[in-house]
CSV table of C-alpha atoms and ligand atoms in Angstrom, one decimal:
chain,number,residue,atom,x,y,z
T,1,MET,CA,54.2,-20.4,11.5
T,2,PHE,CA,57.3,-20.3,13.5
T,3,ASN,CA,57.4,-19.7,17.3
T,4,ARG,CA,56.6,-16.3,18.9
T,5,GLU,CA,60.3,-15.6,19.7
T,6,THR,CA,61.2,-15.8,16.0
T,7,TYR,CA,59.0,-12.9,15.0
T,8,ILE,CA,59.9,-10.9,18.1
T,9,SER,CA,63.6,-11.3,17.3
T,10,ARG,CA,63.2,-10.5,13.6
T,11,ARG,CA,61.3,-7.3,14.4
T,12,GLN,CA,63.9,-6.4,17.0
T,13,LYS,CA,66.7,-6.8,14.5
T,14,LEU,CA,64.7,-4.7,12.0
T,15,LYS,CA,64.2,-1.9,14.4
T,16,GLN,CA,67.9,-1.8,15.2
T,17,LYS,CA,68.6,-1.2,11.5
T,18,ILE,CA,66.2,1.7,11.0
T,19,SER,CA,67.2,5.1,12.5
T,20,ASP,CA,63.8,6.8,13.1
T,21,GLY,CA,60.2,7.1,12.1
T,22,ILE,CA,57.6,4.4,11.6
T,23,ILE,CA,57.7,1.2,9.5
T,24,LEU,CA,54.5,0.5,7.6
T,25,LEU,CA,54.1,-3.1,6.3
T,26,LEU,CA,51.0,-4.1,4.4
T,27,GLY,CA,49.6,-7.6,4.1
T,28,ASN,CA,47.8,-8.7,0.9
T,29,VAL,CA,44.1,-8.8,0.2
T,30,ASP,CA,42.2,-11.4,-1.9
T,31,SER,CA,42.4,-11.2,-5.7
T,32,PRO,CA,39.1,-12.0,-7.3
T,33,MET,CA,38.9,-14.3,-10.3
T,34,ASN,CA,35.7,-13.1,-11.7
T,35,TYR,CA,33.7,-11.6,-8.8
T,36,ALA,CA,34.6,-10.5,-5.3
T,37,ASP,CA,33.9,-13.7,-3.4
T,38,ASN,CA,35.4,-16.1,-6.0
T,39,THR,CA,39.1,-15.6,-5.4
T,40,TYR,CA,42.4,-17.0,-6.5
T,41,TYR,CA,44.4,-18.7,-3.7
T,42,PHE,CA,45.3,-16.1,-1.1
T,43,ARG,CA,49.0,-15.4,-1.0
T,44,GLN,CA,50.3,-13.2,1.9
T,45,ASP,CA,52.9,-10.6,1.3
T,46,SER,CA,56.3,-12.3,2.0
T,47,SER,CA,57.8,-9.5,4.1
T,48,PHE,CA,54.6,-9.3,6.1
T,49,LEU,CA,54.9,-13.0,6.7
T,50,TYR,CA,58.5,-12.8,7.7
T,51,PHE,CA,57.9,-10.2,10.4
T,52,PHE,CA,54.4,-11.0,11.5
T,53,GLY,CA,53.7,-14.6,10.4
T,54,LEU,CA,50.0,-14.1,10.1
T,55,ASP,CA,48.7,-15.7,6.9
T,56,PHE,CA,45.4,-14.2,6.2
T,57,GLN,CA,43.8,-11.2,4.4
T,58,ASN,CA,43.3,-7.6,5.3
T,59,LEU,CA,46.1,-6.9,7.7
T,60,ALA,CA,48.6,-4.1,8.1
T,61,ALA,CA,51.2,-3.4,10.7
T,62,VAL,CA,53.1,-0.4,12.1
T,63,ILE,CA,56.3,-0.5,14.0
T,64,ASP,CA,57.3,2.7,15.7
T,65,VAL,CA,61.1,2.6,15.7
T,66,GLU,CA,61.4,5.3,18.4
T,67,SER,CA,58.7,4.2,20.9
T,68,ASP,CA,59.1,0.5,20.2
T,69,GLU,CA,55.3,0.2,19.7
T,70,GLU,CA,54.1,-2.5,17.4
T,71,ILE,CA,50.5,-2.6,16.2
T,72,ILE,CA,48.6,-5.0,13.9
T,73,PHE,CA,45.6,-3.5,12.2
T,74,GLY,CA,42.8,-5.8,11.2
T,75,ASP,CA,39.2,-6.7,12.0
T,76,ASP,CA,37.6,-9.5,13.8
T,77,ALA,CA,35.2,-11.7,11.9
T,78,SER,CA,31.6,-10.4,11.6
T,79,ILE,CA,28.6,-12.8,12.1
T,80,SER,CA,28.2,-13.0,8.4
T,81,ASP,CA,31.9,-14.0,8.0
T,82,ILE,CA,31.3,-16.7,10.6
T,83,ILE,CA,28.2,-18.0,8.8
T,84,TRP,CA,30.3,-18.5,5.6
T,85,MET,CA,33.7,-19.3,7.0
T,86,GLY,CA,33.0,-20.9,10.4
T,87,PRO,CA,34.2,-19.7,13.8
T,88,GLN,CA,37.3,-17.5,13.7
T,89,ILE,CA,39.9,-16.9,16.4
T,90,ALA,CA,40.0,-13.3,17.5
T,91,LEU,CA,42.7,-11.2,16.0
T,92,ILE,CA,44.3,-10.4,19.3
T,93,GLU,CA,44.8,-14.1,20.0
T,94,LYS,CA,46.4,-14.6,16.6
T,95,ALA,CA,48.6,-11.5,17.1
T,96,GLU,CA,49.8,-12.8,20.5
T,97,LYS,CA,51.1,-15.9,18.8
T,98,VAL,CA,53.6,-13.7,17.0
T,99,GLY,CA,54.4,-11.6,20.0
T,100,ILE,CA,52.1,-8.6,19.3
T,101,ALA,CA,50.0,-7.4,22.2
T,102,ASN,CA,48.4,-4.5,20.5
T,103,THR,CA,45.8,-4.8,17.7
T,104,LYS,CA,43.5,-2.0,16.3
T,105,PRO,CA,40.6,-2.0,13.8
T,106,TYR,CA,41.8,-1.6,10.3
T,107,LYS,CA,40.2,1.8,9.9
T,108,ASP,CA,42.5,3.2,12.6
T,109,LEU,CA,45.5,2.8,10.3
T,110,GLN,CA,44.6,6.0,8.4
T,111,SER,CA,44.7,8.2,11.6
T,112,ILE,CA,48.0,6.7,12.8
T,113,VAL,CA,49.6,7.4,9.5
T,114,GLU,CA,48.1,10.9,9.3
T,115,LYS,CA,49.4,11.7,12.8
T,116,ALA,CA,52.9,10.5,11.8
T,117,ILE,CA,52.8,12.6,8.6
T,118,SER,CA,51.6,15.7,10.5
T,119,SER,CA,54.4,15.4,13.0
T,120,GLY,CA,56.9,15.3,10.2
T,121,ARG,CA,58.0,11.7,11.0
T,122,LYS,CA,59.5,9.4,8.4
T,123,ILE,CA,57.2,6.7,7.1
T,124,HIS,CA,59.2,3.7,5.8
T,125,PHE,CA,57.2,1.6,3.3
T,126,LEU,CA,58.2,-1.0,0.7
T,127,PRO,CA,57.6,-0.6,-3.1
T,128,PRO,CA,54.1,-2.0,-3.6
T,129,PHE,CA,53.6,-4.6,-6.3
T,130,ARG,CA,49.9,-5.2,-6.0
T,131,ALA,CA,47.3,-2.8,-7.3
T,132,GLU,CA,45.3,-2.8,-4.1
T,133,ASN,CA,48.3,-1.9,-2.0
T,134,LYS,CA,49.3,0.8,-4.4
T,135,LEU,CA,45.8,2.4,-4.1
T,136,LEU,CA,45.9,2.0,-0.3
T,137,LEU,CA,49.3,3.7,0.0
T,138,ASN,CA,48.1,6.4,-2.3
T,139,GLU,CA,45.2,7.0,0.1
T,140,LEU,CA,47.2,6.7,3.2
T,141,LEU,CA,50.2,8.9,2.1
T,142,GLY,CA,48.6,11.2,-0.5
T,143,LEU,CA,51.3,10.2,-3.0
T,144,SER,CA,50.4,9.4,-6.5
T,145,VAL,CA,50.7,5.8,-7.5
T,146,SER,CA,53.4,6.6,-10.0
T,147,LYS,CA,55.6,8.1,-7.3
T,148,LEU,CA,55.2,5.3,-4.7
T,149,LYS,CA,58.3,3.3,-5.8
T,150,ALA,CA,60.5,6.4,-5.8
T,151,TYR,CA,59.4,7.3,-2.3
T,152,SER,CA,59.6,3.9,-0.8
T,153,SER,CA,62.3,3.5,1.9
T,154,VAL,CA,65.7,2.3,0.7
T,155,GLU,CA,66.7,2.1,4.4
T,156,LEU,CA,63.9,-0.3,5.0
T,157,ILE,CA,64.6,-2.3,1.8
T,158,LYS,CA,68.2,-2.7,2.7
T,159,ALA,CA,67.4,-3.7,6.3
T,160,ILE,CA,64.9,-6.3,5.2
T,161,VAL,CA,67.2,-7.7,2.5
T,162,SER,CA,70.0,-8.1,5.0
T,163,LEU,CA,67.8,-10.1,7.3
T,164,ARG,CA,65.9,-12.2,4.8
T,165,SER,CA,69.1,-13.0,2.7
T,166,VAL,CA,70.6,-15.1,5.5
T,167,LYS,CA,68.3,-18.0,6.2
T,168,GLU,CA,67.6,-19.3,9.6
T,169,ILE,CA,67.9,-23.1,10.3
T,170,GLN,CA,64.2,-23.3,10.5
T,171,GLU,CA,63.8,-21.5,7.2
T,172,ILE,CA,66.2,-24.0,5.5
T,173,ALA,CA,64.1,-26.8,6.9
T,174,GLU,CA,61.1,-25.3,5.2
T,175,ILE,CA,62.9,-24.9,1.9
T,176,THR,CA,64.1,-28.5,2.2
T,177,LYS,CA,60.5,-29.6,2.5
T,178,ALA,CA,59.7,-27.5,-0.6
T,179,CYS,CA,62.6,-29.2,-2.4
T,180,ALA,CA,61.3,-32.7,-1.5
T,181,VAL,CA,57.9,-31.8,-3.1
T,182,GLY,CA,59.9,-30.4,-6.1
T,183,TYR,CA,61.7,-33.7,-6.3
T,184,GLN,CA,58.5,-35.6,-6.6
T,185,MET,CA,57.2,-33.1,-9.3
T,186,HIS,CA,60.3,-33.7,-11.4
T,187,VAL,CA,60.6,-37.4,-11.2
T,188,THR,CA,56.9,-37.7,-12.0
T,189,ALA,CA,57.4,-35.5,-15.1
T,190,MET,CA,60.3,-37.8,-16.1
T,191,LYS,CA,58.1,-40.9,-15.7
T,192,MET,CA,55.3,-39.3,-17.7
T,193,ALA,CA,57.3,-38.0,-20.6
T,194,LYS,CA,56.3,-40.6,-23.2
T,195,VAL,CA,55.6,-40.1,-26.8
T,196,GLY,CA,52.1,-38.8,-27.5
T,197,VAL,CA,51.4,-37.5,-24.0
T,198,TRP,CA,49.8,-34.1,-23.8
T,199,GLU,CA,52.1,-31.5,-22.2
T,200,GLN,CA,49.3,-30.1,-20.1
T,201,SER,CA,48.6,-33.5,-18.5
T,202,ILE,CA,52.1,-33.5,-17.1
T,203,ALA,CA,52.0,-29.8,-16.1
T,204,GLY,CA,48.7,-30.4,-14.4
T,205,THR,CA,49.8,-33.6,-12.6
T,206,ILE,CA,52.9,-31.9,-11.2
T,207,GLU,CA,51.0,-28.9,-10.2
T,208,GLY,CA,48.7,-31.3,-8.3
T,209,ILE,CA,51.7,-32.7,-6.5
T,210,ALA,CA,52.7,-29.2,-5.3
T,211,ASN,CA,49.1,-28.8,-4.1
T,212,ALA,CA,49.0,-32.1,-2.4
T,213,GLY,CA,52.3,-31.1,-0.7
T,214,GLY,CA,50.4,-28.6,1.3
T,215,GLY,CA,50.9,-25.4,-0.7
T,216,MET,CA,51.0,-24.6,-4.4
T,217,VAL,CA,53.4,-24.2,-7.2
T,218,SER,CA,56.0,-21.5,-6.5
T,219,PHE,CA,55.4,-20.0,-10.0
T,220,PRO,CA,53.4,-21.2,-13.0
T,221,VAL,CA,54.9,-24.4,-14.4
T,222,ILE,CA,57.2,-24.0,-17.4
T,223,LEU,CA,57.1,-27.2,-19.4
T,224,SER,CA,57.9,-27.2,-23.1
T,225,GLN,CA,59.5,-29.0,-26.0
T,226,ASN,CA,60.5,-25.5,-27.1
T,227,GLY,CA,62.9,-25.1,-24.1
T,228,GLU,CA,64.7,-22.4,-26.1
T,229,THR,CA,61.9,-20.1,-25.1
T,230,LEU,CA,63.1,-19.4,-21.6
T,231,HIS,CA,59.7,-19.1,-19.9
T,232,ASN,CA,57.3,-21.1,-22.0
T,233,HIS,CA,53.9,-21.6,-20.4
T,234,ASP,CA,52.3,-23.0,-23.5
T,235,HIS,CA,51.5,-26.6,-22.7
T,236,SER,CA,49.2,-27.4,-25.7
T,237,GLY,CA,51.5,-29.8,-27.6
T,238,SER,CA,51.9,-33.5,-27.5
T,239,LEU,CA,55.2,-35.1,-26.9
T,240,GLN,CA,57.1,-36.0,-30.0
T,241,ASN,CA,59.8,-38.7,-30.2
T,242,GLY,CA,63.3,-37.3,-30.3
T,243,ARG,CA,62.5,-33.9,-28.9
T,244,LEU,CA,63.7,-32.5,-25.6
T,245,LEU,CA,61.3,-31.6,-22.9
T,246,LEU,CA,62.3,-28.9,-20.5
T,247,VAL,CA,60.5,-28.7,-17.1
T,248,ASP,CA,61.1,-25.7,-14.8
T,249,ALA,CA,58.9,-26.1,-11.8
T,250,GLY,CA,58.9,-25.9,-8.0
T,251,ALA,CA,56.6,-25.9,-5.0
T,252,GLU,CA,55.9,-23.6,-2.1
T,253,VAL,CA,54.9,-25.4,1.0
T,254,GLY,CA,52.3,-24.3,3.6
T,255,SER,CA,54.8,-21.9,5.2
T,256,HIS,CA,55.3,-20.5,1.6
T,257,TYR,CA,59.0,-21.3,1.4
T,258,ALA,CA,59.8,-22.3,-2.2
T,259,SER,CA,61.8,-24.6,-4.4
T,260,ASP,CA,62.7,-24.1,-8.0
T,261,PHE,CA,64.2,-26.8,-10.2
T,262,THR,CA,64.8,-27.4,-13.9
T,263,ARG,CA,65.4,-30.7,-15.7
T,264,THR,CA,65.5,-31.5,-19.3
T,265,MET,CA,64.7,-35.0,-20.7
T,266,PRO,CA,64.5,-36.7,-24.0
T,267,VAL,CA,61.0,-37.6,-25.0
T,268,GLY,CA,60.9,-41.3,-25.5
T,269,GLY,CA,63.6,-41.9,-22.8
T,270,LYS,CA,66.8,-41.9,-24.8
T,271,PHE,CA,69.1,-38.9,-25.5
T,272,THR,CA,70.6,-38.7,-29.0
T,273,GLN,CA,74.3,-38.3,-29.3
T,274,LYS,CA,73.8,-34.6,-30.3
T,275,GLN,CA,71.6,-34.0,-27.3
T,276,ARG,CA,74.0,-35.7,-24.9
T,277,GLU,CA,76.9,-33.6,-26.1
T,278,ILE,CA,75.1,-30.3,-25.3
T,279,TYR,CA,73.6,-31.8,-22.1
T,280,GLU,CA,77.0,-32.7,-20.7
T,281,ILE,CA,78.2,-29.2,-21.2
T,282,VAL,CA,75.3,-27.7,-19.3
T,283,LEU,CA,75.8,-30.3,-16.5
T,284,ALA,CA,79.5,-29.5,-16.4
T,285,ALA,CA,78.6,-25.8,-16.0
T,286,ASN,CA,76.2,-26.6,-13.2
T,287,ASN,CA,78.8,-28.7,-11.4
T,288,ARG,CA,81.5,-26.2,-11.9
T,289,ALA,CA,79.3,-23.4,-10.5
T,290,ARG,CA,78.6,-25.6,-7.4
T,291,GLU,CA,82.3,-26.2,-6.9
T,292,LEU,CA,83.0,-22.5,-6.9
T,293,THR,CA,80.0,-21.4,-4.7
T,294,LYS,CA,81.4,-20.6,-1.3
T,295,PRO,CA,81.4,-17.7,1.2
T,296,GLY,CA,83.5,-14.8,0.0
T,297,SER,CA,83.2,-15.5,-3.8
T,298,THR,CA,80.8,-13.4,-5.8
T,299,TYR,CA,78.0,-15.1,-7.7
T,300,LEU,CA,79.0,-12.9,-10.6
T,301,SER,CA,82.3,-14.6,-10.8
T,302,VAL,CA,80.6,-18.0,-10.5
T,303,HIS,CA,78.2,-17.0,-13.3
T,304,LEU,CA,81.2,-16.1,-15.5
T,305,ALA,CA,83.0,-19.3,-14.7
T,306,ALA,CA,79.9,-21.3,-15.7
T,307,ALA,CA,79.8,-19.2,-18.9
T,308,GLU,CA,83.4,-20.2,-19.6
T,309,VAL,CA,82.5,-23.9,-19.2
T,310,ILE,CA,79.7,-23.4,-21.8
T,311,ALA,CA,81.9,-21.5,-24.2
T,312,SER,CA,84.7,-24.0,-23.9
T,313,GLY,CA,82.3,-27.0,-24.4
T,314,LEU,CA,80.7,-25.3,-27.4
T,315,LYS,CA,84.2,-24.6,-28.8
T,316,SER,CA,85.1,-28.3,-28.5
T,317,LEU,CA,81.9,-29.0,-30.6
T,318,GLY,CA,83.0,-26.5,-33.2
T,319,LEU,CA,80.1,-24.1,-32.5
T,320,MET,CA,82.3,-21.4,-30.9
T,321,LYS,CA,85.9,-20.5,-31.6
T,322,GLY,CA,88.7,-18.3,-30.4
T,323,ASP,CA,89.9,-17.7,-26.8
T,324,VAL,CA,87.3,-18.8,-24.3
T,325,LYS,CA,88.0,-16.0,-21.8
T,326,GLU,CA,87.9,-13.4,-24.5
T,327,ALA,CA,84.7,-14.9,-25.8
T,328,VAL,CA,83.0,-14.7,-22.4
T,329,ALA,CA,84.4,-11.1,-21.8
T,330,ALA,CA,82.8,-10.2,-25.1
T,331,GLY,CA,79.5,-11.8,-24.1
T,332,ALA,CA,79.6,-14.2,-27.0
T,333,HIS,CA,78.4,-17.1,-24.8
T,334,ALA,CA,75.1,-15.2,-24.2
T,335,LEU,CA,73.9,-16.2,-27.7
T,336,PHE,CA,73.5,-19.6,-26.0
T,337,MET,CA,72.8,-18.6,-22.4
T,338,PRO,CA,71.1,-15.3,-22.5
T,339,HIS,CA,70.2,-15.3,-18.8
T,340,GLY,CA,71.9,-15.3,-15.4
T,341,LEU,CA,73.2,-18.3,-13.4
T,342,GLY,CA,70.6,-17.9,-10.6
T,343,HIS,CA,68.7,-16.0,-8.0
T,344,MET,CA,68.0,-15.9,-4.3
T,345,LEU,CA,65.4,-18.4,-3.2
T,346,GLY,CA,63.3,-18.2,0.0
T,347,ILE,CA,59.7,-17.2,0.8
T,348,ASP,CA,59.6,-16.1,-2.8
T,349,VAL,CA,60.9,-18.1,-5.7
T,350,HIS,CA,62.9,-15.1,-6.8
T,351,ASP,CA,63.4,-14.0,-3.2
T,352,MET,CA,62.6,-10.4,-2.4
T,353,GLU,CA,62.4,-9.5,-6.1
T,354,ASP,CA,59.7,-7.0,-5.2
T,355,LEU,CA,62.2,-5.0,-3.1
T,356,GLY,CA,64.4,-4.4,-6.1
T,357,GLN,CA,67.0,-6.6,-7.6
T,358,ILE,CA,69.7,-4.0,-7.3
T,359,TYR,CA,69.4,-4.3,-3.5
T,360,VAL,CA,68.9,-8.1,-3.4
T,361,GLY,CA,71.6,-9.2,-5.9
T,362,TYR,CA,74.1,-6.4,-5.8
T,363,ASP,CA,75.8,-4.1,-3.4
T,364,ASP,CA,78.3,-1.2,-3.5
T,365,GLU,CA,81.1,-3.5,-4.4
T,366,ILE,CA,79.4,-5.6,-7.1
T,367,ARG,CA,77.3,-3.7,-9.6
T,368,PRO,CA,75.2,-5.1,-12.4
T,369,VAL,CA,76.9,-5.7,-15.7
T,370,ASN,CA,75.4,-3.9,-18.6
T,371,GLN,CA,76.0,-6.6,-21.2
T,372,PHE,CA,73.4,-8.7,-23.0
T,373,GLY,CA,73.1,-12.0,-21.1
T,374,THR,CA,75.0,-11.1,-17.9
T,375,ALA,CA,72.7,-8.1,-17.5
T,376,TYR,CA,69.9,-10.6,-16.6
T,377,LEU,CA,71.9,-12.0,-13.7
T,378,ARG,CA,69.7,-11.4,-10.6
T,379,MET,CA,72.3,-12.3,-8.0
T,380,GLY,CA,75.9,-11.1,-8.4
T,381,ARG,CA,77.1,-10.2,-5.0
T,382,LYS,CA,79.4,-11.8,-2.5
T,383,LEU,CA,78.1,-15.0,-1.0
T,384,GLN,CA,77.5,-15.5,2.7
T,385,PRO,CA,76.7,-18.7,4.7
T,386,GLY,CA,73.0,-19.0,4.9
T,387,PHE,CA,72.2,-17.7,1.4
T,388,VAL,CA,70.0,-20.0,-0.6
T,389,ILE,CA,70.4,-19.6,-4.4
T,390,THR,CA,69.6,-21.4,-7.6
T,391,ASN,CA,72.2,-22.7,-9.9
T,392,GLU,CA,70.7,-22.9,-13.3
T,393,PRO,CA,72.9,-22.7,-16.4
T,394,GLY,CA,71.5,-23.5,-19.8
T,395,ILE,CA,72.2,-23.8,-23.5
T,396,TYR,CA,69.5,-22.7,-25.9
T,397,PHE,CA,69.4,-22.4,-29.7
T,398,ILE,CA,67.0,-19.5,-30.3
T,399,PRO,CA,66.5,-19.2,-34.0
T,400,ALA,CA,65.5,-15.5,-34.0
T,401,LEU,CA,68.6,-14.5,-31.8
T,402,ILE,CA,71.0,-16.6,-34.0
T,403,GLU,CA,69.6,-15.0,-37.1
T,404,LYS,CA,69.9,-11.5,-35.6
T,405,TRP,CA,73.5,-12.0,-34.5
T,406,LYS,CA,74.4,-13.5,-37.8
T,407,ALA,CA,72.8,-10.7,-39.8
T,408,GLU,CA,74.4,-8.0,-37.6
T,409,LYS,CA,77.7,-9.8,-37.5
T,410,ILE,CA,77.8,-9.8,-33.7
T,411,ASN,CA,80.7,-11.7,-32.1
T,412,THR,CA,81.7,-13.3,-35.4
T,413,ASP,CA,85.2,-13.9,-34.0
T,414,PHE,CA,83.8,-16.3,-31.5
T,415,ILE,CA,80.8,-18.0,-33.1
T,416,ASN,CA,80.7,-20.4,-36.1
T,417,PHE,CA,77.4,-19.3,-37.4
T,418,ASP,CA,77.4,-21.8,-40.3
T,419,ARG,CA,77.6,-24.7,-37.9
T,420,LEU,CA,74.5,-23.6,-36.1
T,421,ASP,CA,72.1,-24.3,-39.0
T,422,SER,CA,71.7,-27.9,-37.9
T,423,TYR,CA,70.9,-26.8,-34.3
T,424,LEU,CA,68.0,-24.5,-35.2
T,425,ASP,CA,65.4,-27.1,-34.2
T,426,PHE,CA,67.4,-28.4,-31.1
T,427,GLY,CA,65.4,-26.5,-28.4
T,428,GLY,CA,67.1,-25.8,-25.1
T,429,ILE,CA,68.6,-27.4,-22.0
T,430,ARG,CA,68.6,-25.9,-18.5
T,431,LEU,CA,69.6,-27.8,-15.3
T,432,GLU,CA,68.7,-26.1,-12.1
T,433,ASP,CA,69.5,-27.1,-8.5
T,434,ASP,CA,68.8,-25.2,-5.3
T,435,ILE,CA,71.9,-24.7,-3.1
T,436,LEU,CA,72.7,-23.5,0.3
T,437,VAL,CA,75.9,-21.6,1.0
T,438,THR,CA,77.6,-23.2,4.0
T,439,GLU,CA,80.6,-22.1,6.1
T,440,SER,CA,83.0,-23.9,3.8
T,441,GLY,CA,81.3,-24.1,0.4
T,442,CYS,CA,77.8,-25.1,-0.5
T,443,GLU,CA,75.4,-28.0,-0.7
T,444,ILE,CA,72.5,-29.1,-2.8
T,445,ILE,CA,69.3,-28.9,-0.7
T,446,GLY,CA,67.5,-32.2,-0.4
T,447,ASP,CA,68.1,-35.2,-2.7
T,448,ARG,CA,69.5,-34.2,-6.0
T,449,ILE,CA,66.9,-34.9,-8.7
T,450,PRO,CA,68.3,-37.3,-11.3
T,451,ILE,CA,70.6,-35.2,-13.4
T,452,THR,CA,73.3,-37.2,-15.3
T,453,PRO,CA,72.0,-38.4,-18.7
T,454,ASP,CA,72.1,-42.0,-17.4
T,455,GLU,CA,70.2,-41.1,-14.2
T,456,VAL,CA,67.5,-39.3,-16.3
T,457,GLU,CA,67.1,-42.2,-18.7
T,458,ASP,CA,66.9,-44.7,-15.8
T,459,MET,CA,64.2,-42.6,-14.1
T,460,MET,CA,62.3,-42.3,-17.4
T,461,ARG,CA,62.3,-46.1,-17.7
U,501,LIG,N1,62.2,-20.8,-12.4
U,501,LIG,C1,61.9,-19.6,-13.1
U,501,LIG,C2,63.0,-18.6,-12.9
U,501,LIG,O1,63.9,-18.8,-12.2
U,501,LIG,O2,63.0,-17.6,-13.5
U,502,LIG,MN1,65.1,-20.3,-11.1
């Protein structure tokens, strides 16, 4: 938890951005694995954490924008809670640590909200993503669950996005810690990637490193020799000589700030010539994207520049053809990179994704591109100092997609389909760093995980 002034100041800035009414922010509740008391790890709602810092279950908060009143709703531990969980600090004491002097029993939330509704006041709430909070909002507001997203407050979403997008120095320090844990996860995977090793034993080991770092993984580990499947969570295979292993994994530390890295390595420790050729193109795209990432540039333009590096590299190998800029404008590169260059990173691995990507990654000036591939870009807007984003280009050979484009004659002016036959069992390569936009450009957060082919081979040795 940060200091009291942090939370007071964040709420103050939030209030200044909302014209009237009340802001209702819900914490999360426990999610049971198989019965109520056997729960998954508790994960607090990130916006609740950002403004109220309290990292435990069954809390809600109301901020009255007009009267300035701020209330946390929750209940003190009962004697049976204390028997099972040990002595607990009173809610008011915890609330004071984040600058809140007013707490009320959770059951009082209903009457406060009802009073606001009956006085015709605006109630600003965020689009809920957990079933329990959908049901709670349905009860509190009398809105059907299917309408909650449409009635959530765009004013509140935009206000929160504008605050959470620009990271404070102390937030960057937390992300840096998460990156240090991520570094250990990835070099461990490199050292373990020997022929015959069970994929799950690597996935489990690196998940343990995240856990031992004080938190947990920032998303379920993606680790696969079928890296062409972008989010492959099947870890049932054993490592086979000559294949590529793609590992996309990160940690969130105790404060919940996250890291997210991808590296791709040759099982057995030595890239083949063919693998190196493709790898070097992805690495060049990653490096080019970093060179171009600076305040004032849009991440959409950086994405397209990375796509040009990929198209140009693949052209030099004879897999693509024609004019590179025209190929990218036509979306031909997306056969090989059918995803965006990156996303915001913060308390969430895809930061603020619950608030709506259109508000997080786009604005009035930069709108999403409705073209296969670039349509998946989560972050396109103009960059500002303090943004933390991922830089994660990739090249994949996805047999089903290649077959489809070939059969439907899509982008035949730019792709040498006949040359792709010998790549159908190649897999995929993605190289992902976490970067901070600075006043003059950007920097990689923490030590860069080994990334050149030689560095990777050295680490694997
Ligand atoms: N690391 C997973 C993703 O960015 O989607
Ligand atoms: Mn990512």
